[in-house]
Amino acid sequence: MINTHEQERAFSKNQGIDNQIDFIRANFGASKADYVRHKNIGGRSNEKGNSYEIFFAISRIATLVPQVFENNLEVYVSNQIPCFVDDLIIEIPEKKSRENYQLKSSEKLSWDGGRHPLFKDFEDQHELNKKQGITCSKIILIVSNHDLHQTMLTKKPEILNGFCDVVLFINYENLASFLDADLDFQNAISQLCPDENPSRELLEGVANLILAAWVSSGTKNCISLKELILRTRNIYPTLIRQWGPIPEIRPLTQKILNSIAGFNYTIVRGFLSWNYYELQFGRLPYDCCDQRFIKFQDTIEQKQPTTFDDLEVWLL
């Protein structure tokens, strides 16, 4: 018998497709278990190959990452795990919270059409979440068409009230146009950058990095956002900001830097940013938690530069 704690964490720990199917069979019957299995096989054949789903996933990831580090939360993101609503699943075990997203980029859709009505999938998914120990369950339909958005909102069955929402998310042709048009996404990406006022080039670079990290997670159905970002930072430490406590600059290093005429510096999002008479600007290519920053301070204290020309070589 699964104890309560294990049951609550079973989904996010990704204990396997067969275990999830068995759970559905035991609680919903063989017919629905077979339906979910076939639905999962069909979805996995197109796993992470749909740009609409990819762009939505990275927009949610970018929005959630600051919460992960600032509040020390474990957040898991999954796609195409066997369940009734499976395009994207976001779970916070500590809060017993799960969001299931169904994405539809077509212009025609209804709640009650077809052999397996959409409203029934949403109802069953909410019930599945509750049976797996989730107390905060949200089932969300994402559509790309304005008129369809209004229709699905207006015609939403009453049985879905309280846990279901319908959200408009435009289907963009490419990442650049997505970044240009969606200010919420642009702001979410800017929060991940090492600069407080990132350039357009840096924004696009970070957005592409998050996209690559998500897509390259491959066949792993469930991934920790903290793990995803830390692994990405290890590979590209200059593109993603630092979170958490930042070591103070050593007093002697501060004294030497402060004595150089026209040179100013500050710690921004974990990186040392500098300017020289407001004419030259830069940022160290590593954050203040990096071992290279210790070596930088060692060098400054050893060489004791007195002019910007003396210092500049160590800022590169």
C-alpha atoms as one frame of an Amber mdcrd trajectory, in Angstrom:
protein
   0.000   0.000   0.000   1.299   3.490  -0.917   1.532   5.773   2.100   0.067
   9.273   1.917   3.390  11.067   1.398   4.435   8.732  -1.401   1.039   9.059
  -3.060   1.307  12.853  -3.036   4.763  12.737  -4.579   4.213   9.785  -6.939
   3.374  11.911  -9.928   6.201  14.411  -9.604   8.764  11.700  -8.943   7.781
  10.181 -12.293   7.577   6.568 -11.198   6.775   5.388 -14.704   4.105   5.210
 -17.364   2.888   1.755 -16.350   2.423   2.779 -12.706   0.341   5.764 -13.761
  -1.773   3.623 -16.098  -2.278   1.079 -13.309  -3.407   3.860 -10.972  -5.949
   5.061 -13.543  -7.160   1.492 -14.155  -7.674   0.932 -10.434  -9.607   4.177
  -9.981 -11.369   4.737 -13.320 -11.607   1.294 -14.901  -9.927  -0.581 -17.753
 -11.651   1.337 -20.548 -10.377   4.725 -19.406  -6.932   3.323 -18.677  -6.739
   2.061 -22.279  -7.971   5.439 -23.542  -5.267   7.281 -21.590  -2.586   4.852
 -22.797  -3.541   5.368 -26.449  -3.801   9.127 -25.917  -0.320   9.127 -24.394
   1.188   7.100 -27.248  -0.261   9.543 -29.765   0.997  12.548 -27.829   4.492
  11.164 -27.289   4.918  10.565 -31.028   4.757  14.373 -31.374   6.488  15.103
 -28.061   8.029  18.575 -27.959   7.803  18.790 -31.744   4.966  21.297 -31.784
   6.182  24.910 -31.668   2.891  26.067 -30.143   3.323  23.708 -27.206   7.031
  24.520 -26.923   6.484  28.282 -26.800   3.757  27.926 -24.189   5.947  25.637
 -22.086   8.914  28.015 -22.065   6.644  30.966 -21.241   5.426  29.114 -18.142
   8.960  28.012 -17.272  10.305  31.562 -17.543   7.491  32.849 -15.326   8.027
  30.186 -12.665  11.837  30.206 -12.384  12.132  33.291 -10.111   9.575  31.743
  -7.717  11.614  28.538  -7.645  14.763  30.272  -6.422  13.344  33.195  -4.440
  10.921  30.983  -2.482  13.054  27.818  -2.585  10.232  25.848  -4.208  10.489
  22.519  -5.965   8.483  22.849  -9.167   8.170  19.982 -11.643   7.244  20.396
 -15.289   6.023  17.448 -17.313   4.615  16.791 -20.739   2.762  13.787 -22.086
   2.639  11.807 -18.852  -0.352   9.439 -19.009  -3.414  11.330 -17.844  -6.580
  12.826 -19.248  -5.164  16.353 -19.795  -1.515  15.975 -20.626   0.036  18.607
 -22.924   1.789  20.333 -20.016   1.656  19.615 -16.305   3.105  21.841 -13.591
   3.278  20.520 -10.064   4.414  22.012  -6.753   4.414  19.095  -4.268   4.947
  21.324  -1.225   1.689  23.135  -2.007  -0.087  19.992  -3.242  -0.718  21.976
  -6.402  -1.033  20.739  -9.979  -1.935  22.531 -13.199  -2.875  20.461 -16.259
  -2.906  22.213 -19.618  -4.563  21.158 -22.862  -3.369  23.174 -25.869  -5.433
  23.596 -29.019  -4.184  25.667 -31.959  -7.122  24.787 -34.232 -10.007  27.168
 -34.910 -12.763  24.648 -34.210 -13.367  22.970 -30.872 -16.232  22.094 -28.568
 -16.635  20.884 -25.010 -18.991  18.027 -25.778 -18.139  16.795 -29.264 -16.552
  13.510 -30.240 -16.277  10.084 -28.715 -14.264  11.443 -25.781 -15.712  14.891
 -24.972 -13.227  17.488 -23.807 -15.286  18.412 -20.753 -15.193  14.784 -19.592
 -11.395  14.693 -19.889 -11.229  17.818 -17.743 -13.636  16.400 -15.181 -11.751
  13.101 -14.989  -8.393  14.868 -14.712  -9.617  16.922 -11.767 -10.819  13.732
 -10.103  -7.496  12.002 -10.830  -5.604  14.898  -9.272  -7.692  14.672  -6.098
  -7.152  10.917  -5.885  -3.384  11.520  -6.093  -3.425  13.853  -3.096  -3.635
  17.166  -4.977  -5.666  19.766  -3.063  -5.125  22.667  -5.476  -6.103  21.345
  -8.913  -6.444  23.539 -12.004  -7.313  22.260 -15.467  -6.673  24.854 -18.145
  -7.585  24.955 -21.824  -5.212  27.012 -23.986  -6.474  28.178 -27.386  -4.891
  30.341 -30.082  -7.990  31.897 -31.644  -9.750  34.948 -30.128 -13.260  33.937
 -31.209 -12.753  30.364 -30.037 -11.504  31.662 -26.707 -14.736  33.570 -26.158
 -16.867  30.638 -27.337 -15.177  28.125 -25.033 -15.462  30.514 -22.093 -19.131
  31.217 -22.740 -20.072  27.583 -23.282 -17.959  26.087 -20.505 -20.066  23.442
 -18.709 -21.062  24.344 -15.169 -19.582  21.083 -13.906 -16.117  22.529 -14.648
 -16.631  25.674 -12.582 -14.182  26.112  -9.738 -11.220  24.326 -11.299 -11.231
  25.043 -15.052 -10.185  28.090 -17.036  -9.806  28.986 -20.721  -6.788  31.095
 -21.695  -5.833  32.725 -24.988  -2.270  32.107 -26.160  -1.380  33.279 -29.668
   0.342  30.874 -32.055   3.496  32.732 -33.164   5.544  31.776 -36.219   8.910
  31.936 -34.459  10.539  32.790 -31.157  11.591  36.290 -32.239   8.035  37.317
 -33.098   6.795  35.765 -29.838   9.338  37.783 -27.870   8.468  41.013 -29.712
   4.690  40.701 -29.406   4.143  39.216 -25.956   5.163  41.692 -23.256   4.476
  39.216 -20.443   6.912  36.743 -21.997   9.424  39.520 -22.609   9.212  40.577
 -18.963   9.516  36.972 -17.745  12.669  36.459 -19.819  14.123  39.775 -18.632
  13.834  38.527 -15.031  16.226  35.708 -15.916  18.860  37.966 -17.482  21.997
  39.106 -15.637  21.239  42.741 -16.609  18.310  44.712 -15.204  17.779  46.394
 -18.587  18.780  43.651 -21.015  19.380  44.349 -24.680  17.157  42.799 -27.328
  20.051  40.512 -28.227  20.410  39.288 -24.642  16.643  38.722 -24.304  16.590
  36.584 -27.418  19.708  34.712 -26.316  18.186  33.802 -22.941  14.844  32.858
 -24.550  16.645  30.545 -26.971  18.601  29.070 -24.087  15.437  28.217 -22.134
  13.884  26.768 -25.283  16.951  24.597 -25.947  17.061  23.441 -22.313  13.416
  22.359 -22.437  13.610  20.619 -25.809  16.916  18.910 -24.983  15.443  17.402
 -21.840  14.547  14.695 -24.365  12.440  11.738 -23.289  12.472  12.681 -19.618
   8.801  13.253 -18.894   9.179  15.083 -15.590  11.909  17.572 -14.743  12.681
  19.823 -11.810  12.866  23.477 -12.871  15.673  24.067 -10.385  17.630  21.208
 -11.944  16.908  22.504 -15.449  18.122  26.044 -14.732  21.172  25.068 -12.654
  22.298  22.661 -15.353  21.814  25.378 -17.960  23.745  27.929 -15.875  26.645
  25.511 -15.557  26.928  25.440 -19.338  26.155  29.130 -19.994  27.006  30.944
 -16.736  27.017  34.424 -18.278  23.474  34.354 -19.687  21.372  33.404 -16.657
  21.309  35.533 -13.497  22.369  34.330 -10.067  19.866  33.849  -7.232  20.391
  33.515  -3.532  22.995  35.050  -1.185  25.830  36.831  -3.001  29.280  36.935
  -1.328  30.440  40.436  -0.439  33.465  41.851  -2.203  36.460  41.656   0.095
  37.327  44.979   1.835  40.789  45.283   0.284  39.410  44.635  -3.213  36.758
  47.309  -2.619  39.388  49.784  -1.407  41.520  49.296  -4.514  38.594  49.517
  -6.951  37.188  52.585  -5.178  40.539  54.379  -5.515  40.586  54.212  -9.332
  39.469  57.550 -10.776  36.276  57.377 -12.867  35.680  53.697 -12.143  32.323
  52.690 -10.661  30.876  49.269 -10.030  27.861  47.530  -8.517  26.592  44.000
  -8.044  23.565  43.388 -10.250  21.776  40.028 -10.101  24.949  38.361  -8.889
  27.327  39.893 -11.462  29.809  42.739 -11.060  28.802  45.447 -13.525  31.084
  48.440 -14.073  31.452  51.714 -15.941  34.313  54.110 -16.546  33.265  57.773
 -16.519  29.901  56.614 -17.950  31.696  56.148 -21.281  32.662  52.497 -21.113
  30.483  49.785 -19.652  30.925  46.118 -18.935  30.186  43.115 -16.764  32.508
  40.398 -15.526  31.950  37.206 -17.566  31.187  35.200 -14.405  29.077  35.769
 -11.310  30.249  36.545  -7.801  29.677  32.956  -6.622  32.091  31.630  -9.252
  35.584  30.531  -8.215  36.885  32.883 -10.892  35.548  35.831  -8.905  37.739
  34.774  -5.964  40.704  34.657  -8.345  39.708  38.092  -9.684  39.881  39.530
  -6.150  43.183  37.719  -5.526  44.617  39.316  -8.666  43.359  42.816  -7.817
  44.855  42.597  -4.344  48.130  41.243  -5.683  48.552  43.638  -8.633  46.914
  46.661  -6.935  46.084  48.621 -10.122  45.872  52.389  -9.701  44.400  53.394
 -13.073  41.664  52.065 -15.322  44.282  51.155 -17.932  45.970  48.932 -15.332
  42.640  47.397 -14.303  40.989  46.888 -17.685  42.821  43.675 -18.580  41.304
  41.963 -15.517  37.756  42.982 -16.452  37.703  40.977 -19.686
